[in-house]
């Protein structure tokens, strides 16, 4: 028999698994060409050529013992130094290799830092809508997730409620910008206001509250939008980055944490995060791809491909009567459900072979997420279905 805790996790992840299985069933019935699966955030754009060249270079030119061997749990020293230099160059910071821990993607990084920080019963605040896995990651370490309700006017975080919900037990706050599932980038003003609240609360409560910035979508922004670098606004910020989306490498499992020296309890956090990396069973981030990414720090995926998808989908859906905030980043669009029950609306979309994820999975019922990291032609084929779906709801009224 599996553990009671796992039973809970399995039960709660069944919605997304059910959608995946439904997609396979529909593809068998109607042919893969006629099923429009917008449910997964799996990059459709190829990794840039630099990745392949870097992998070959590392395999051909570097010592195999170094490339395939164990290393420090934080990752190769030269890799961490290069990552720190790259961040400093781009954002005017002053990090060194000792501030960087290489991780098994953003998910690995979040688990390392949450394991490092949380005591059972500690509270972790997230802003709805949020990446549903946060619930599991916080649950892994017996933390309590505290959800701030969404501000659906523009999907910037609801700071009034945030301020009220910070308590002595608040250990961390996770933010994710550009955001999954809305595609919204939190403005600089929002970040400054959030930092201001955290500073005041830390002082008043006499605690340390860590701001964890989950940034797998940092590079995926449109129309020249700037994503503020969070460590510059709030001292106790820890950044979790990943190349899963920025270089289209989600299967390679590579990212890093930035833990600035000015962070409260810096030395013990760094050494505990090292140990956490090891005892979570990661041991270290995958070696070959660590060595390869340092040759790709300036490489980019073809963001224009996602931008074309965004423009087509957004303008078409709005013209059919759907409501949504135009995404500024990532590759998701968050539409308002045409009926109150987002799960029922997702079922109605399925009748047109369209698979979209109910907002309830992101703590925001009444909305649905469309992942547009798909082939442009699939969007074109899906549009008549979206149009008919909207018409059906208009007729009902
Ligand atoms: N955080 C957010 C907001 C995500 O959307 C994802 C993946 O989709 C992750 C973390 C996990 O990223 P990774 O594949 O790098 O572990």
Tab-separated table of C-alpha atoms and ligand atoms in Angstrom:
chain	number	residue	atom	x	y	z
A	1	UNK	CA	0.000	0.000	0.000
A	2	UNK	CA	1.317	3.457	-0.811
A	3	UNK	CA	1.651	6.114	1.885
A	4	UNK	CA	-1.310	8.248	2.885
A	5	UNK	CA	0.581	11.351	1.886
A	6	UNK	CA	1.223	9.986	-1.604
A	7	UNK	CA	-2.446	9.028	-1.875
A	8	UNK	CA	-3.305	12.703	-1.453
A	9	UNK	CA	-0.733	13.792	-4.060
A	10	UNK	CA	-1.948	11.178	-6.540
A	11	UNK	CA	-5.591	12.148	-6.048
A	12	UNK	CA	-4.821	15.821	-6.641
A	13	UNK	CA	-2.818	15.263	-9.792
A	14	UNK	CA	-5.485	13.177	-11.467
A	15	UNK	CA	-7.129	16.105	-13.341
A	16	UNK	CA	-4.089	16.800	-15.508
A	17	UNK	CA	-3.397	13.114	-16.013
A	18	UNK	CA	-7.022	12.602	-17.062
A	19	UNK	CA	-6.620	15.340	-19.665
A	20	UNK	CA	-3.486	13.700	-21.018
A	21	UNK	CA	-5.289	10.376	-21.360
A	22	UNK	CA	-8.303	12.061	-22.929
A	23	UNK	CA	-5.980	13.620	-25.524
A	24	UNK	CA	-4.650	10.187	-26.474
A	25	UNK	CA	-8.178	8.780	-26.698
A	26	UNK	CA	-9.339	11.647	-28.941
A	27	UNK	CA	-6.263	11.275	-31.163
A	28	UNK	CA	-7.043	7.554	-31.665
A	29	UNK	CA	-10.661	8.341	-32.484
A	30	UNK	CA	-10.298	11.428	-34.714
A	31	UNK	CA	-6.647	11.337	-35.832
A	32	UNK	CA	-3.876	13.370	-34.205
A	33	UNK	CA	-4.284	16.117	-36.854
A	34	UNK	CA	-7.805	16.822	-35.643
A	35	UNK	CA	-7.073	17.101	-31.936
A	36	UNK	CA	-5.926	20.477	-30.599
A	37	UNK	CA	-3.959	19.903	-27.455
A	38	UNK	CA	-3.217	23.203	-25.696
A	39	UNK	CA	-2.765	21.572	-22.314
A	40	UNK	CA	1.010	21.245	-21.935
A	41	UNK	CA	3.805	23.790	-21.506
A	42	UNK	CA	6.230	21.763	-23.582
A	43	UNK	CA	8.236	24.114	-25.866
A	44	UNK	CA	7.425	23.667	-29.554
A	45	UNK	CA	10.400	25.723	-30.756
A	46	UNK	CA	13.673	23.816	-31.268
A	47	UNK	CA	16.690	24.484	-29.053
A	48	UNK	CA	19.102	26.930	-30.756
A	49	UNK	CA	21.979	25.394	-32.787
A	50	UNK	CA	24.447	26.523	-30.130
A	51	UNK	CA	23.149	23.791	-27.793
A	52	UNK	CA	23.971	20.946	-30.160
A	53	UNK	CA	27.365	22.473	-30.986
A	54	UNK	CA	28.149	22.966	-27.299
A	55	UNK	CA	27.208	19.375	-26.424
A	56	UNK	CA	29.439	18.029	-29.195
A	57	UNK	CA	32.282	20.350	-28.201
A	58	UNK	CA	32.114	19.230	-24.573
A	59	UNK	CA	32.045	15.535	-25.499
A	60	UNK	CA	34.859	15.874	-28.038
A	61	UNK	CA	37.155	18.255	-26.228
A	62	UNK	CA	36.779	17.796	-22.473
A	63	UNK	CA	38.138	15.141	-20.147
A	64	UNK	CA	35.471	12.377	-19.843
A	65	UNK	CA	36.191	11.989	-16.149
A	66	UNK	CA	35.308	15.621	-15.692
A	67	UNK	CA	32.297	15.564	-18.009
A	68	UNK	CA	30.668	12.450	-16.593
A	69	UNK	CA	31.964	12.326	-13.036
A	70	UNK	CA	30.676	13.370	-9.636
A	71	UNK	CA	31.384	16.923	-8.562
A	72	UNK	CA	30.587	19.336	-5.765
A	73	UNK	CA	26.837	19.059	-4.964
A	74	UNK	CA	26.415	22.721	-6.027
A	75	UNK	CA	27.795	22.049	-9.497
A	76	UNK	CA	31.070	22.706	-11.325
A	77	UNK	CA	32.908	25.742	-9.995
A	78	UNK	CA	33.736	27.146	-13.434
A	79	UNK	CA	30.109	26.728	-14.545
A	80	UNK	CA	28.836	28.566	-11.467
A	81	UNK	CA	31.394	31.342	-12.010
A	82	UNK	CA	30.311	31.772	-15.642
A	83	UNK	CA	26.647	31.845	-14.656
A	84	UNK	CA	27.359	34.505	-12.004
A	85	UNK	CA	29.315	36.615	-14.542
A	86	UNK	CA	26.484	36.380	-17.030
A	87	UNK	CA	23.890	37.556	-14.478
A	88	UNK	CA	26.175	40.399	-13.366
A	89	UNK	CA	26.724	41.497	-16.934
A	90	UNK	CA	23.010	41.535	-17.729
A	91	UNK	CA	21.578	42.941	-14.518
A	92	UNK	CA	24.380	44.947	-12.898
A	93	UNK	CA	24.604	42.626	-9.879
A	94	UNK	CA	27.810	41.411	-8.151
A	95	UNK	CA	27.369	37.669	-7.651
A	96	UNK	CA	30.176	35.124	-7.422
A	97	UNK	CA	30.256	31.379	-7.879
A	98	UNK	CA	29.445	30.948	-4.178
A	99	UNK	CA	26.047	32.504	-4.775
A	100	UNK	CA	25.069	29.941	-7.404
A	101	UNK	CA	23.799	26.375	-6.987
A	102	UNK	CA	23.181	24.403	-10.165
A	103	UNK	CA	19.834	22.606	-10.014
A	104	UNK	CA	17.749	19.946	-11.693
A	105	UNK	CA	15.555	22.490	-13.490
A	106	UNK	CA	13.380	25.053	-11.750
A	107	UNK	CA	11.437	22.262	-10.039
A	108	UNK	CA	14.625	20.849	-8.520
A	109	UNK	CA	15.712	24.325	-7.414
A	110	UNK	CA	12.383	25.052	-5.743
A	111	UNK	CA	12.479	21.750	-3.901
A	112	UNK	CA	16.045	22.360	-2.733
A	113	UNK	CA	15.271	25.804	-1.371
A	114	UNK	CA	11.957	24.782	0.226
A	115	UNK	CA	13.609	21.787	1.887
A	116	UNK	CA	16.343	24.140	3.091
A	117	UNK	CA	13.950	26.707	4.561
A	118	UNK	CA	10.764	25.045	5.772
A	119	UNK	CA	9.824	23.691	9.171
A	120	UNK	CA	6.536	21.766	9.348
A	121	UNK	CA	3.696	24.288	9.615
A	122	UNK	CA	5.647	27.162	8.050
A	123	UNK	CA	3.575	29.206	5.650
A	124	UNK	CA	4.456	29.842	2.020
A	125	UNK	CA	2.449	32.517	0.246
A	126	UNK	CA	1.574	32.257	-3.443
A	127	UNK	CA	-0.485	34.553	-5.646
A	128	UNK	CA	-3.346	33.006	-7.594
A	129	UNK	CA	-3.261	32.041	-10.336
A	130	UNK	CA	-0.096	30.023	-9.675
A	131	UNK	CA	1.756	26.991	-11.062
A	132	UNK	CA	-0.164	24.114	-9.427
A	133	UNK	CA	2.965	22.142	-8.539
A	134	UNK	CA	3.804	24.708	-5.836
A	135	UNK	CA	1.138	23.010	-3.733
A	136	UNK	CA	3.022	19.704	-3.978
A	137	UNK	CA	6.485	21.197	-3.515
A	138	UNK	CA	5.424	22.992	-0.333
A	139	UNK	CA	3.521	19.878	0.798
A	140	UNK	CA	6.706	17.810	0.382
A	141	UNK	CA	8.157	19.598	3.424
A	142	UNK	CA	4.926	19.862	5.466
A	143	UNK	CA	4.613	23.556	4.730
A	144	UNK	CA	1.216	25.253	4.465
A	145	UNK	CA	0.380	26.997	1.224
A	146	UNK	CA	-1.370	30.329	1.728
A	147	UNK	CA	-3.099	31.468	-1.450
A	148	UNK	CA	-3.750	35.144	-2.210
A	149	UNK	CA	-6.879	35.544	-4.316
A	150	UNK	CA	-6.419	36.846	-7.845
A	151	UNK	CA	-6.978	40.359	-9.059
A	152	UNK	CA	-8.655	39.447	-12.324
A	153	UNK	CA	-8.624	43.009	-13.706
A	154	UNK	CA	-4.967	42.737	-14.761
A	155	UNK	CA	-3.637	39.666	-12.885
A	156	UNK	CA	-1.018	41.694	-11.035
A	157	UNK	CA	-0.711	40.328	-7.474
A	158	UNK	CA	-3.346	41.389	-4.983
A	159	UNK	CA	-1.085	43.239	-2.551
A	160	UNK	CA	-3.778	44.444	-0.155
A	161	UNK	CA	-4.721	40.857	0.689
A	162	UNK	CA	-1.036	39.854	0.698
A	163	UNK	CA	-0.246	42.359	3.413
A	164	UNK	CA	-3.061	41.027	5.571
A	165	UNK	CA	-2.039	37.392	5.217
A	166	UNK	CA	1.593	37.712	6.292
A	167	UNK	CA	2.031	36.234	9.762
A	168	UNK	CA	4.850	35.186	12.075
A	169	UNK	CA	4.710	31.804	10.353
A	170	UNK	CA	5.317	33.236	6.869
A	171	UNK	CA	8.660	31.790	5.809
A	172	UNK	CA	8.575	32.379	2.088
A	173	UNK	CA	6.665	33.958	-0.762
A	174	UNK	CA	6.875	32.499	-4.265
A	175	UNK	CA	6.364	34.733	-7.261
A	176	UNK	CA	6.520	33.795	-10.902
A	177	UNK	CA	6.910	36.468	-13.549
A	178	UNK	CA	6.413	36.162	-16.522
A	179	UNK	CA	3.573	34.138	-15.126
A	180	UNK	CA	2.274	30.672	-15.777
A	181	UNK	CA	-0.735	30.603	-16.451
A	182	UNK	CA	-1.523	34.270	-17.311
A	183	UNK	CA	1.540	35.388	-19.304
A	184	UNK	CA	1.472	38.606	-17.259
A	185	UNK	CA	4.761	40.285	-16.288
A	186	UNK	CA	4.633	41.910	-12.843
A	187	UNK	CA	5.397	45.612	-13.238
A	188	UNK	CA	8.315	47.342	-11.544
A	189	UNK	CA	5.841	49.282	-9.408
A	190	UNK	CA	4.268	46.009	-8.245
A	191	UNK	CA	7.697	44.641	-7.315
A	192	UNK	CA	8.599	47.810	-5.403
A	193	UNK	CA	5.300	47.745	-3.502
A	194	UNK	CA	5.713	44.064	-2.710
A	195	UNK	CA	9.263	44.639	-1.448
A	196	UNK	CA	8.048	47.519	0.668
A	197	UNK	CA	5.395	45.347	2.323
A	198	UNK	CA	7.894	42.562	2.984
A	199	UNK	CA	10.430	44.953	4.500
A	200	UNK	CA	7.839	46.480	6.812
A	201	UNK	CA	6.495	43.082	7.876
A	202	UNK	CA	9.954	41.630	8.517
A	203	UNK	CA	10.749	44.546	10.748
A	204	UNK	CA	7.451	44.432	12.595
A	205	UNK	CA	7.432	40.655	13.111
A	206	UNK	CA	11.178	40.297	13.666
A	207	UNK	CA	11.367	37.423	11.167
A	208	UNK	CA	13.062	36.696	7.832
A	209	UNK	CA	10.681	36.285	4.915
A	210	UNK	CA	12.308	34.880	1.779
A	211	UNK	CA	11.042	35.928	-1.611
A	212	UNK	CA	11.543	33.053	-4.045
A	213	UNK	CA	11.425	34.258	-7.626
A	214	UNK	CA	10.594	31.350	-9.917
A	215	UNK	CA	11.840	32.462	-13.345
A	216	UNK	CA	11.709	29.798	-16.024
A	217	UNK	CA	10.059	32.284	-18.414
A	218	UNK	CA	12.390	35.267	-17.862
A	219	UNK	CA	13.650	35.281	-21.468
A	220	UNK	CA	10.246	34.754	-23.084
A	221	UNK	CA	8.887	38.293	-23.303
A	222	UNK	CA	7.305	40.256	-26.116
A	223	UNK	CA	7.170	43.884	-27.248
A	224	UNK	CA	10.399	44.732	-25.384
A	225	UNK	CA	8.840	44.318	-21.927
A	226	UNK	CA	11.386	44.429	-19.061
A	227	UNK	CA	11.316	41.854	-16.271
A	228	UNK	CA	12.816	43.468	-13.142
A	229	UNK	CA	15.661	41.496	-11.503
A	230	UNK	CA	14.254	40.823	-8.072
A	231	UNK	CA	17.414	40.738	-5.945
A	232	UNK	CA	17.805	44.463	-6.662
A	233	UNK	CA	14.527	45.284	-4.954
A	234	UNK	CA	14.468	43.058	-1.877
A	235	UNK	CA	17.391	41.769	0.175
A	236	UNK	CA	16.005	38.332	1.059
A	237	UNK	CA	15.374	37.281	-2.529
A	238	UNK	CA	16.348	33.878	-3.884
A	239	UNK	CA	16.107	33.397	-7.635
A	240	UNK	CA	15.263	30.064	-9.242
A	241	UNK	CA	16.103	29.957	-12.951
A	242	UNK	CA	15.813	27.242	-15.567
A	243	UNK	CA	16.824	26.720	-19.192
A	244	UNK	CA	13.793	24.467	-19.746
A	245	UNK	CA	11.920	27.118	-21.700
A	246	UNK	CA	14.604	29.676	-22.553
A	247	UNK	CA	16.633	27.079	-24.496
A	248	UNK	CA	13.780	24.563	-25.009
A	249	UNK	CA	15.510	21.919	-22.882
A	250	UNK	CA	12.887	20.751	-20.364
A	251	UNK	CA	13.981	17.126	-20.546
A	252	UNK	CA	17.597	17.960	-19.763
A	253	UNK	CA	16.674	19.205	-16.277
A	254	UNK	CA	19.011	22.136	-15.817
A	255	UNK	CA	18.726	25.411	-13.929
A	256	UNK	CA	20.228	27.247	-10.969
A	257	UNK	CA	19.476	29.042	-7.731
A	258	UNK	CA	20.919	32.461	-6.907
A	259	UNK	CA	21.364	33.069	-3.181
A	260	UNK	CA	22.783	36.566	-2.595
A	261	UNK	CA	25.341	37.161	0.173
A	262	UNK	CA	23.118	39.772	1.794
A	263	UNK	CA	20.393	37.185	2.430
A	264	UNK	CA	19.708	36.543	6.124
A	265	UNK	CA	21.549	33.378	7.277
A	266	UNK	CA	23.375	33.232	3.930
A	267	UNK	CA	26.162	30.865	4.995
A	268	UNK	CA	23.848	28.314	6.548
A	269	UNK	CA	21.384	28.514	3.658
A	270	UNK	CA	24.132	27.823	1.135
A	271	UNK	CA	25.524	24.846	3.017
A	272	UNK	CA	22.052	23.464	3.754
A	273	UNK	CA	21.037	23.843	0.090
A	274	UNK	CA	24.136	21.825	-0.838
A	275	UNK	CA	23.112	19.077	1.517
A	276	UNK	CA	19.485	19.295	0.330
A	277	UNK	CA	20.651	18.800	-3.274
A	278	UNK	CA	22.403	15.637	-2.201
A	279	UNK	CA	19.835	14.133	0.131
A	280	UNK	CA	16.886	14.807	-2.136
A	281	UNK	CA	18.699	12.332	-4.356
A	282	UNK	CA	19.681	14.799	-7.073
A	283	UNK	CA	23.322	14.653	-5.827
A	284	UNK	CA	24.137	17.334	-8.424
A	285	UNK	CA	22.570	18.818	-11.554
A	286	UNK	CA	23.250	16.720	-14.689
A	287	UNK	CA	26.907	17.110	-15.609
A	288	UNK	CA	27.003	17.110	-19.419
A	289	UNK	CA	24.334	19.761	-19.829
A	290	UNK	CA	25.918	21.892	-17.073
A	291	UNK	CA	29.136	21.972	-19.077
A	292	UNK	CA	27.237	22.671	-22.306
A	293	UNK	CA	25.004	25.542	-21.165
A	294	UNK	CA	27.948	27.781	-20.331
A	295	UNK	CA	28.608	27.980	-24.071
A	296	UNK	CA	24.990	28.994	-24.662
A	297	UNK	CA	24.517	31.775	-22.137
A	298	UNK	CA	23.769	34.289	-24.875
A	299	UNK	CA	21.817	31.896	-27.097
A	300	UNK	CA	18.083	32.345	-27.604
A	301	UNK	CA	15.202	30.313	-28.934
A	302	UNK	CA	13.125	31.778	-31.743
A	303	UNK	CA	10.764	33.855	-29.610
A	304	UNK	CA	9.189	35.263	-32.741
A	305	UNK	CA	7.526	31.879	-33.342
A	306	UNK	CA	5.744	32.137	-29.973
A	307	UNK	CA	4.927	35.771	-30.682
A	308	UNK	CA	3.185	34.851	-33.943
A	309	UNK	CA	1.129	32.245	-32.082
A	310	UNK	CA	0.284	34.775	-29.387
A	311	UNK	CA	-0.878	37.401	-31.874
A	312	UNK	CA	-2.986	34.983	-33.903
A	313	UNK	CA	-4.622	33.346	-30.914
A	314	UNK	CA	-5.211	36.522	-28.948
A	315	UNK	CA	-6.688	38.568	-31.791
A	316	UNK	CA	-8.857	35.676	-33.008
A	317	UNK	CA	-10.213	34.751	-29.582
A	318	UNK	CA	-11.002	38.351	-28.699
A	319	UNK	CA	-12.829	38.762	-32.023
A	320	UNK	CA	-14.964	35.683	-31.139
A	321	UNK	CA	-15.941	37.319	-27.837
A	322	UNK	CA	-13.509	35.677	-25.396
A	323	UNK	CA	-12.066	37.854	-22.649
A	324	UNK	CA	-8.420	37.718	-21.668
A	325	UNK	CA	-5.481	39.932	-20.710
A	326	UNK	CA	-2.962	40.074	-23.565
A	327	UNK	CA	0.050	38.095	-22.360
A	328	UNK	CA	3.385	39.942	-22.253
A	329	UNK	CA	5.500	36.854	-21.704
A	330	UNK	CA	5.714	33.049	-21.363
A	331	UNK	CA	3.542	31.075	-23.797
A	332	UNK	CA	0.177	30.956	-22.079
A	333	UNK	CA	-3.100	32.775	-22.516
A	334	UNK	CA	-5.650	32.799	-19.706
A	335	UNK	CA	-9.224	33.179	-20.955
A	336	UNK	CA	-12.353	33.799	-18.968
A	337	UNK	CA	-14.681	30.823	-18.978
A	338	UNK	CA	-17.940	31.367	-20.853
A	339	UNK	CA	-19.769	29.680	-17.988
A	340	UNK	CA	-19.142	29.848	-14.279
A	341	UNK	CA	-17.792	26.324	-14.028
A	342	UNK	CA	-14.397	26.236	-15.771
A	343	UNK	CA	-14.281	22.427	-15.618
A	344	UNK	CA	-17.606	22.186	-17.444
A	345	UNK	CA	-16.317	24.689	-20.016
A	346	UNK	CA	-13.192	22.592	-20.530
A	347	UNK	CA	-15.504	19.610	-21.216
A	348	UNK	CA	-17.499	21.699	-23.710
A	349	UNK	CA	-14.239	22.634	-25.493
A	350	UNK	CA	-13.362	18.949	-25.678
A	351	UNK	CA	-16.410	18.395	-27.871
A	352	UNK	CA	-14.509	20.456	-30.455
A	353	UNK	CA	-11.380	18.390	-29.749
A	354	UNK	CA	-9.834	21.370	-27.968
A	355	UNK	CA	-7.910	20.554	-24.783
A	356	UNK	CA	-7.436	23.444	-22.362
A	357	UNK	CA	-6.734	23.343	-18.627
A	358	UNK	CA	-9.317	24.659	-16.128
A	359	UNK	CA	-8.103	27.611	-14.059
A	360	UNK	CA	-9.014	25.687	-10.873
A	361	UNK	CA	-5.730	23.787	-11.372
A	362	UNK	CA	-3.990	27.151	-10.876
A	363	UNK	CA	-6.107	28.287	-7.938
A	364	UNK	CA	-8.244	30.508	-10.186
A	365	UNK	CA	-11.623	29.011	-11.070
A	366	UNK	CA	-13.664	30.658	-13.815
A	367	UNK	CA	-10.697	30.826	-16.218
A	368	UNK	CA	-8.813	28.438	-18.488
A	369	UNK	CA	-5.212	28.201	-19.614
A	370	UNK	CA	-4.287	27.815	-23.259
A	371	UNK	CA	-0.629	26.820	-23.803
A	372	UNK	CA	0.319	28.217	-27.218
A	373	UNK	CA	3.763	26.598	-27.431
A	374	UNK	CA	2.362	24.575	-30.319
A	375	UNK	CA	2.567	24.491	-34.088
A	376	UNK	CA	1.094	27.643	-35.716
A	377	UNK	CA	-0.874	25.457	-38.116
A	378	UNK	CA	-2.530	23.657	-35.235
A	379	UNK	CA	-3.784	26.996	-33.925
A	380	UNK	CA	-5.181	27.778	-37.395
A	381	UNK	CA	-6.964	24.430	-37.470
A	382	UNK	CA	-8.327	24.905	-33.934
A	383	UNK	CA	-9.749	28.411	-34.452
A	384	UNK	CA	-13.063	27.359	-36.092
A	385	UNK	CA	-13.695	25.161	-33.026
A	386	UNK	CA	-13.051	28.076	-30.636
A	387	UNK	CA	-15.433	30.188	-32.729
A	388	UNK	CA	-18.211	27.601	-32.703
A	389	UNK	CA	-17.780	27.116	-28.967
A	390	UNK	CA	-18.300	30.835	-28.334
A	391	UNK	CA	-21.365	30.823	-30.623
A	392	UNK	CA	-22.901	27.908	-28.728
A	393	UNK	CA	-22.694	29.911	-25.504
A	394	UNK	CA	-24.178	33.008	-27.156
A	395	UNK	CA	-27.143	30.927	-28.389
A	396	UNK	CA	-27.723	29.574	-24.898
A	397	UNK	CA	-28.439	33.035	-23.547
B	1	LIG	N1	7.791	26.930	-12.473
B	1	LIG	C1	6.889	27.225	-13.397
B	1	LIG	C2	6.089	28.457	-13.225
B	1	LIG	C3	6.696	26.402	-14.509
B	1	LIG	O1	5.774	26.723	-15.413
B	1	LIG	C4	7.490	25.238	-14.635
B	1	LIG	C5	7.300	24.320	-15.755
B	1	LIG	O2	6.420	24.420	-16.555
B	1	LIG	C6	8.419	24.980	-13.643
B	1	LIG	C7	8.551	25.826	-12.569
B	1	LIG	C8	9.291	23.760	-13.711
B	1	LIG	O3	10.319	24.013	-14.615
B	1	LIG	P1	11.486	22.978	-14.881
B	1	LIG	O4	11.058	22.108	-16.030
B	1	LIG	O5	12.671	23.790	-15.227
B	1	LIG	O6	11.679	22.190	-13.655
